[in-house]
Coordinates of C-alpha atoms (C1' of nucleotides) in Angstrom, one line a residue:
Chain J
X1 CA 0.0 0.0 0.0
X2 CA 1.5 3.7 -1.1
X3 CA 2.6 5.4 1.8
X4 CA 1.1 8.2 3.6
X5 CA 0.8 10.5 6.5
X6 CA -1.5 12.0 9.2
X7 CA -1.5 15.7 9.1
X8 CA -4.2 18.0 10.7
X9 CA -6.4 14.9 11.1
X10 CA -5.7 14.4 6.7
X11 CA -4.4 11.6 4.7
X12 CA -1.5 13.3 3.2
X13 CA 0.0 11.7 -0.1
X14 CA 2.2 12.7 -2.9
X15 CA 0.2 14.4 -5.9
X16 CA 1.8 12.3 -8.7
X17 CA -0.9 12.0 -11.5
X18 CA -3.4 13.5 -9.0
X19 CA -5.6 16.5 -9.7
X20 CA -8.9 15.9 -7.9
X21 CA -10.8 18.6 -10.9
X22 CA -9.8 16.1 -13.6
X23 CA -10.3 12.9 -11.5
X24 CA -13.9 14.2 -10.5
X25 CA -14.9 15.7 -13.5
X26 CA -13.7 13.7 -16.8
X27 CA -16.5 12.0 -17.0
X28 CA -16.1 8.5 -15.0
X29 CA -18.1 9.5 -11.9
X30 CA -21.0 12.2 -11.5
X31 CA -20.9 12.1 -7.7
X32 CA -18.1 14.4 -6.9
X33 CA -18.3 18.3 -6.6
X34 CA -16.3 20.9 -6.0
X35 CA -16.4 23.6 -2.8
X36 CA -14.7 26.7 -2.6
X37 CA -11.2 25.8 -1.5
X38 CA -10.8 23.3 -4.8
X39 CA -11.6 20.0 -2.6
X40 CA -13.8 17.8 -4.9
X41 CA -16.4 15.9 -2.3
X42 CA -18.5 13.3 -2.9
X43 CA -19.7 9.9 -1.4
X44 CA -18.6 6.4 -2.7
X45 CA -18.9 2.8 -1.2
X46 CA -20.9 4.4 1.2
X47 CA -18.3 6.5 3.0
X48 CA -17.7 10.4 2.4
X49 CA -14.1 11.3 0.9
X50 CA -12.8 15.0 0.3
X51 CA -9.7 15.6 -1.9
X52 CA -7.7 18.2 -2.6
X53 CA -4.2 19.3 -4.0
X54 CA -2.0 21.7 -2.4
X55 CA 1.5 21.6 -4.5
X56 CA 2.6 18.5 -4.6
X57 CA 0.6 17.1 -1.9
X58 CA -2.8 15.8 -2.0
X59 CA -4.6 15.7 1.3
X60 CA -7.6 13.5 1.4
X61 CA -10.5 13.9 4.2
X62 CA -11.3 10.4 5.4
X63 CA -10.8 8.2 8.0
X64 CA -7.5 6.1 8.3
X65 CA -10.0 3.0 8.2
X66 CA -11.5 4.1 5.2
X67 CA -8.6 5.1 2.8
X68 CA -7.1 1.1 3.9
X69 CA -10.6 -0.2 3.1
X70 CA -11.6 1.6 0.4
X71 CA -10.3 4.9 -1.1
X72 CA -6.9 3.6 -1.5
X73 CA -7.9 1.2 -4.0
X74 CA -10.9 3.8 -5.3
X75 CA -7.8 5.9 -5.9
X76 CA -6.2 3.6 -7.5
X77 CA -2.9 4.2 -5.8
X78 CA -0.9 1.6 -6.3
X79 CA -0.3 2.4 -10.5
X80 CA 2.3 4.2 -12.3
X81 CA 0.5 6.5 -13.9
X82 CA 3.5 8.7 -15.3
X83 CA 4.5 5.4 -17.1
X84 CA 1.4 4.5 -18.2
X85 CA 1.3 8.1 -19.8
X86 CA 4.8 7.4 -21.6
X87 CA 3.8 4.2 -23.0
X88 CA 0.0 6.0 -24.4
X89 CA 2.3 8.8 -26.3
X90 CA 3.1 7.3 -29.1
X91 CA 2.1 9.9 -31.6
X92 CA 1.4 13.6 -31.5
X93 CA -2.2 13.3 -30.8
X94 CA -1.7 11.4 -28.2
X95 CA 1.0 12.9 -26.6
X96 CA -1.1 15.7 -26.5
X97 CA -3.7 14.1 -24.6
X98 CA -2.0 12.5 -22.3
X99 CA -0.1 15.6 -21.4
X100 CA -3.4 17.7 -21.3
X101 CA -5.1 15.5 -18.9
X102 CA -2.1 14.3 -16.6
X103 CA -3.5 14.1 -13.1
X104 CA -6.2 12.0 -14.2
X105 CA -6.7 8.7 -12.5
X106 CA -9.3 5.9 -13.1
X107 CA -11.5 5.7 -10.5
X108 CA -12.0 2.0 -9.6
X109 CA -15.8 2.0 -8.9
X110 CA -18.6 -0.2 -7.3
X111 CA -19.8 -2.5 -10.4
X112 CA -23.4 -1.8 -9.4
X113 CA -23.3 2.1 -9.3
X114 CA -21.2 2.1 -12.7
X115 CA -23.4 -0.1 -14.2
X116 CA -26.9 1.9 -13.1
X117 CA -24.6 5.4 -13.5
X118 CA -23.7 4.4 -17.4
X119 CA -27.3 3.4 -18.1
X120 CA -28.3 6.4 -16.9
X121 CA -25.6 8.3 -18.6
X122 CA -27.0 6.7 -22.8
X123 CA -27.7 9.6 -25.0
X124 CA -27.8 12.6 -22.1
X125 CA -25.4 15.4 -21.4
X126 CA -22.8 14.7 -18.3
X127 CA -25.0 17.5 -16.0
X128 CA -27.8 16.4 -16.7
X129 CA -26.5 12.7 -16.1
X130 CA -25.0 14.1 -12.5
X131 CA -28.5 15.5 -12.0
X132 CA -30.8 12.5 -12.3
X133 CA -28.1 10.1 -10.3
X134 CA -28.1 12.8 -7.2
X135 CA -31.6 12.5 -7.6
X136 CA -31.8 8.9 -7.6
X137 CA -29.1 9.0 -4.4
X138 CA -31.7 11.8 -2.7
X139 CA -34.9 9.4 -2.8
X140 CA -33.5 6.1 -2.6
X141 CA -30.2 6.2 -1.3
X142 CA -29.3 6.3 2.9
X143 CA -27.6 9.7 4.4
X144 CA -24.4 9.3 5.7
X145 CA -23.9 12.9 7.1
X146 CA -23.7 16.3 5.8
X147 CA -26.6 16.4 3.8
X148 CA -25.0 13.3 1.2
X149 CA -26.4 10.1 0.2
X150 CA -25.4 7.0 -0.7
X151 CA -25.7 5.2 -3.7
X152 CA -28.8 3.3 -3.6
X153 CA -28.5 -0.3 -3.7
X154 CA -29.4 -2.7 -6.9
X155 CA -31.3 -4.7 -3.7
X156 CA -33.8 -1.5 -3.1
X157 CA -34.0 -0.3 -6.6
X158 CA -34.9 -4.0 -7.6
X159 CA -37.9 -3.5 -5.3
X160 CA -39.3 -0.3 -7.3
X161 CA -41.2 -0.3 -10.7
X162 CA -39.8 1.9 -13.3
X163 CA -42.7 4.1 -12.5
X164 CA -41.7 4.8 -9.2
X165 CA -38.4 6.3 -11.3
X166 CA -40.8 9.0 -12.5
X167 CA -39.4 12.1 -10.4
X168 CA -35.9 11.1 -11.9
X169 CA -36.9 12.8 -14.8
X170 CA -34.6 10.1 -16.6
X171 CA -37.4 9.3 -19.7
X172 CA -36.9 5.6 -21.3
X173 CA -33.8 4.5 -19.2
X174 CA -36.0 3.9 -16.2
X175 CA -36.9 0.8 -17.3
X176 CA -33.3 -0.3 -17.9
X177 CA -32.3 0.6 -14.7
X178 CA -35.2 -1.3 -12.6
X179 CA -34.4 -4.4 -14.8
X180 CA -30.4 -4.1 -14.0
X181 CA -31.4 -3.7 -10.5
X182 CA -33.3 -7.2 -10.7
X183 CA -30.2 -9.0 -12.3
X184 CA -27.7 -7.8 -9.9
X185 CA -30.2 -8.2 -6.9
X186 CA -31.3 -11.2 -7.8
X187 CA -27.5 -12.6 -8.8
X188 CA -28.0 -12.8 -12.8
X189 CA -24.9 -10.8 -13.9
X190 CA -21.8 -10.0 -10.9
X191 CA -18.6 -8.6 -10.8
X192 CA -17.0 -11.6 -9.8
X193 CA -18.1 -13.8 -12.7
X194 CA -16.9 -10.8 -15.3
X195 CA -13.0 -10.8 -13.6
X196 CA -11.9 -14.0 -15.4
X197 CA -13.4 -12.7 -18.6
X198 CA -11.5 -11.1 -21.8
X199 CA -12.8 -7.4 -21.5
X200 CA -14.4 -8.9 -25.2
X201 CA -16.2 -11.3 -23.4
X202 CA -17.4 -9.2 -20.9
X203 CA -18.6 -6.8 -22.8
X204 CA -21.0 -9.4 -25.0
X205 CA -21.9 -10.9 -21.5
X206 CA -23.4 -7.2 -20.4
X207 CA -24.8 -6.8 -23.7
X208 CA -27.4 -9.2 -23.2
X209 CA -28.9 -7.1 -20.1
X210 CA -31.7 -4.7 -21.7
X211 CA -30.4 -1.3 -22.4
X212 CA -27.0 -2.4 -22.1
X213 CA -25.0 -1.7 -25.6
X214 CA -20.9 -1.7 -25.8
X215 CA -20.3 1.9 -25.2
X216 CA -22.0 1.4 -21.5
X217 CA -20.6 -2.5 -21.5
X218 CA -17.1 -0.9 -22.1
X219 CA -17.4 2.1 -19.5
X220 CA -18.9 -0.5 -17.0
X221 CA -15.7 -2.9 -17.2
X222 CA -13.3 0.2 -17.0
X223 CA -14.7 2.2 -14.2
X224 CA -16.4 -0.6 -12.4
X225 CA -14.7 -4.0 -12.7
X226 CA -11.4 -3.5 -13.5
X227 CA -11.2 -3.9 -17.4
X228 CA -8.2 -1.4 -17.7
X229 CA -8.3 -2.5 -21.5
X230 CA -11.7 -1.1 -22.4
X231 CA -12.4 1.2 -24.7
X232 CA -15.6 3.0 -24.4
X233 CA -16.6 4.4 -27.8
X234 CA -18.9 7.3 -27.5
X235 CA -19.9 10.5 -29.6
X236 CA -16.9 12.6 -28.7
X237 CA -14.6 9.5 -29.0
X238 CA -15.9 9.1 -32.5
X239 CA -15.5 11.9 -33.7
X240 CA -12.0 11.9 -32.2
X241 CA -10.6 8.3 -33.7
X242 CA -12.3 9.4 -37.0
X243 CA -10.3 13.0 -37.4
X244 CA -6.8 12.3 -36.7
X245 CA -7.5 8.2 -37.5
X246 CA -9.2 8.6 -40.9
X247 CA -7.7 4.9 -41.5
X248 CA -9.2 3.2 -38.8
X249 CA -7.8 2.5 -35.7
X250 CA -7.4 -0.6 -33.2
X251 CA -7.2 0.1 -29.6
X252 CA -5.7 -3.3 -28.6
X253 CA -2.7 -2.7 -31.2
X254 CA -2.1 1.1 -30.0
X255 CA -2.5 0.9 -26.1
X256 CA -2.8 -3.0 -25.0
X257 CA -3.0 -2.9 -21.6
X258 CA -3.4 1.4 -21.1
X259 CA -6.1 1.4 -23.4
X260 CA -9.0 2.7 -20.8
X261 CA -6.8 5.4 -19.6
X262 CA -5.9 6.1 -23.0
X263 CA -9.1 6.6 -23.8
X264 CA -9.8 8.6 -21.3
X265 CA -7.0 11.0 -22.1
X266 CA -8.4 11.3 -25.8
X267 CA -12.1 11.7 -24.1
X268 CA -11.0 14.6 -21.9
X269 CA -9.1 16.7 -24.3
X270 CA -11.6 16.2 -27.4
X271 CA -14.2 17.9 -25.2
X272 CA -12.1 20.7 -23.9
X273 CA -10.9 21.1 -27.8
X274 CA -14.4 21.8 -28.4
X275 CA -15.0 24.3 -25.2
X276 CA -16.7 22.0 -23.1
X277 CA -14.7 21.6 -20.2
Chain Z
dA1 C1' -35.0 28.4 -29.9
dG2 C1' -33.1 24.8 -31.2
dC3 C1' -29.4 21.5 -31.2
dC4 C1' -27.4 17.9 -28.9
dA5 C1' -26.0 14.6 -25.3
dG6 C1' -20.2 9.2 -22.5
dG7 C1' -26.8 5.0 -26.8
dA8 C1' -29.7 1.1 -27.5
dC9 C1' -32.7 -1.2 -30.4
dA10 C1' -35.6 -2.5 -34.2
dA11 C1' -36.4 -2.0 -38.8
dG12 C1' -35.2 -0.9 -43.1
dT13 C1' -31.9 -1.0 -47.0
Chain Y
dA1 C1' -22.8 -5.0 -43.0
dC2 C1' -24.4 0.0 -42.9
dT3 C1' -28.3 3.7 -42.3
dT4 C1' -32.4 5.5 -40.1
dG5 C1' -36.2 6.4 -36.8
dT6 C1' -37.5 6.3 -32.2
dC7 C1' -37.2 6.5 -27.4
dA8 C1' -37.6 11.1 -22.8
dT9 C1' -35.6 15.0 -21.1
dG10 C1' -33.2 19.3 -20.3
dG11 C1' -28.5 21.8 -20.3
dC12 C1' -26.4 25.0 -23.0

DNA sequence: AGCCAGGACAAGT
DNA sequence: ACTTGTCATGGC
């Protein structure tokens, strides 16, 4: 486990490839905002965390307990990003990228809130995505403090009826979320049975769920089981790959391994490219 | 005001 | 194997 102090009642870490404002906000989670002094807080696994860089420190606002149990591996502290990023630069475009959005980590998720959050998430706007899931965490989820919720679990939403989604506001993905409620509840699809599988595999094993396609398949494996070799093909992506890789390109062949973060990387700096972040 | 959004799906070429 | 229409909603 990386090593780290107690100051002022703070996990205090090295910031290497950490900047909580493009952790929180590239688009892998919608749970995390920021407050005034820069510290992106948000709720996940249950437990509150706060994060924040100062120079090259980042201090993190949890327990001892809970960064051992749970943030350290939500962090994902153990990789070598700076490599990682070395190894994705292998052209100008990518070297761009990956320079542009250095401090990004993936976030290794819960399966069941990446799977209901990337439902959610199908042809809709990132705010609008954040909105509907603080909703969902609001009416179903349990408060752990400070006015924040949970994520509700696949067990209670597996209870509702896609009507009772109504105040989400979230149209003709309600019913896609109630029915991946029931499979997880109910032990149809886990994490644990996707962990042996080629990310390929995977994906076609999600794609039988309704309302479960490979673009939310592939962000599912990366954020939420592990897949570091996913990559999730969406709008901006496309339009990405198809101006600078008019020829076609194959993820596996450029990135192998680094292809999630890659991806990410290429996600991030498309959007700011077109003013959106 | 209208276009578009981290798509999926069925139906049509 | 590709293209198109439809789905529900609101951020910008």
């Amino acid at each position: 486990m990386a090593d780290y102090i107690l100051r002022d009642g703070k996990i205090v870490i090295p910031a290497v490839d950490f900047e909580p404002s493009l952790i929180f906000d590239c688009g892998q989670c919608f749970r995390f905002t920021p407050d005034e002094d820069g510290a992106w807080s948000g709720v996940a696994f249950g437990r509150k965390l706060s994060a924040r860089r100062v120079g090259d420190e980042a201090l993190l606002d949890c327990s001892e307990r809970d960064f051992a149990e749970i943030f350290h591996r939500y962090l994902d502290l153990d990789r070598d990003y700076a490599s990682a990023r070395a190894r994705i630069s292998n052209d100008d475009f990518t070297r761009e990228a990956a320079a542009f959005g250095a401090g990004i980590r993936i976030l290794n998720q819960d399966f069941w809130e990446a799977l209901c959050s990337f439902i959610l998430s199908q042809c809709n706007n990132i705010a609008r995505i954040r909105s509907i899931i603080e909703r969902l965490c609001g009416m179903f989820g349990d408060e752990v403090g400070g006015g924040k919720y949970s994520f509700p679990s696949a067990e209670k939403l597996a209870t509702l009826e896609p009507d009772d989604l109504a105040p989400l506001r979230a149209g003709y993905r309600a019913p896609y979320v109630i029915s991946a409620a029931r499979d997880v509840a109910e032990g149809r699809i886990t994490a644990e049975e996707l962990l042996p599988m080629s990310t390929e595999g995977a994906i076609k094993r999600l794609c039988e769920m309704q309302g479960i396609g490979r673009k939310v398949a592939s962000c599912v494996l990366l954020f939420g089981a592990g897949k570091r070799d996913a990559f999730p093909i969406d709008v901006w992506m496309k339009r990405a790959l198809a101006e600078h890789y008019p020829a076609g390109f194959d993820p596996m062949a450029a990135f192998g391994e680094d292809a999630g973060l890659a991806q990410q990387y290429i996600f991030h700096y498309t959007r700011h490219l077109a003013d959106k972040v």
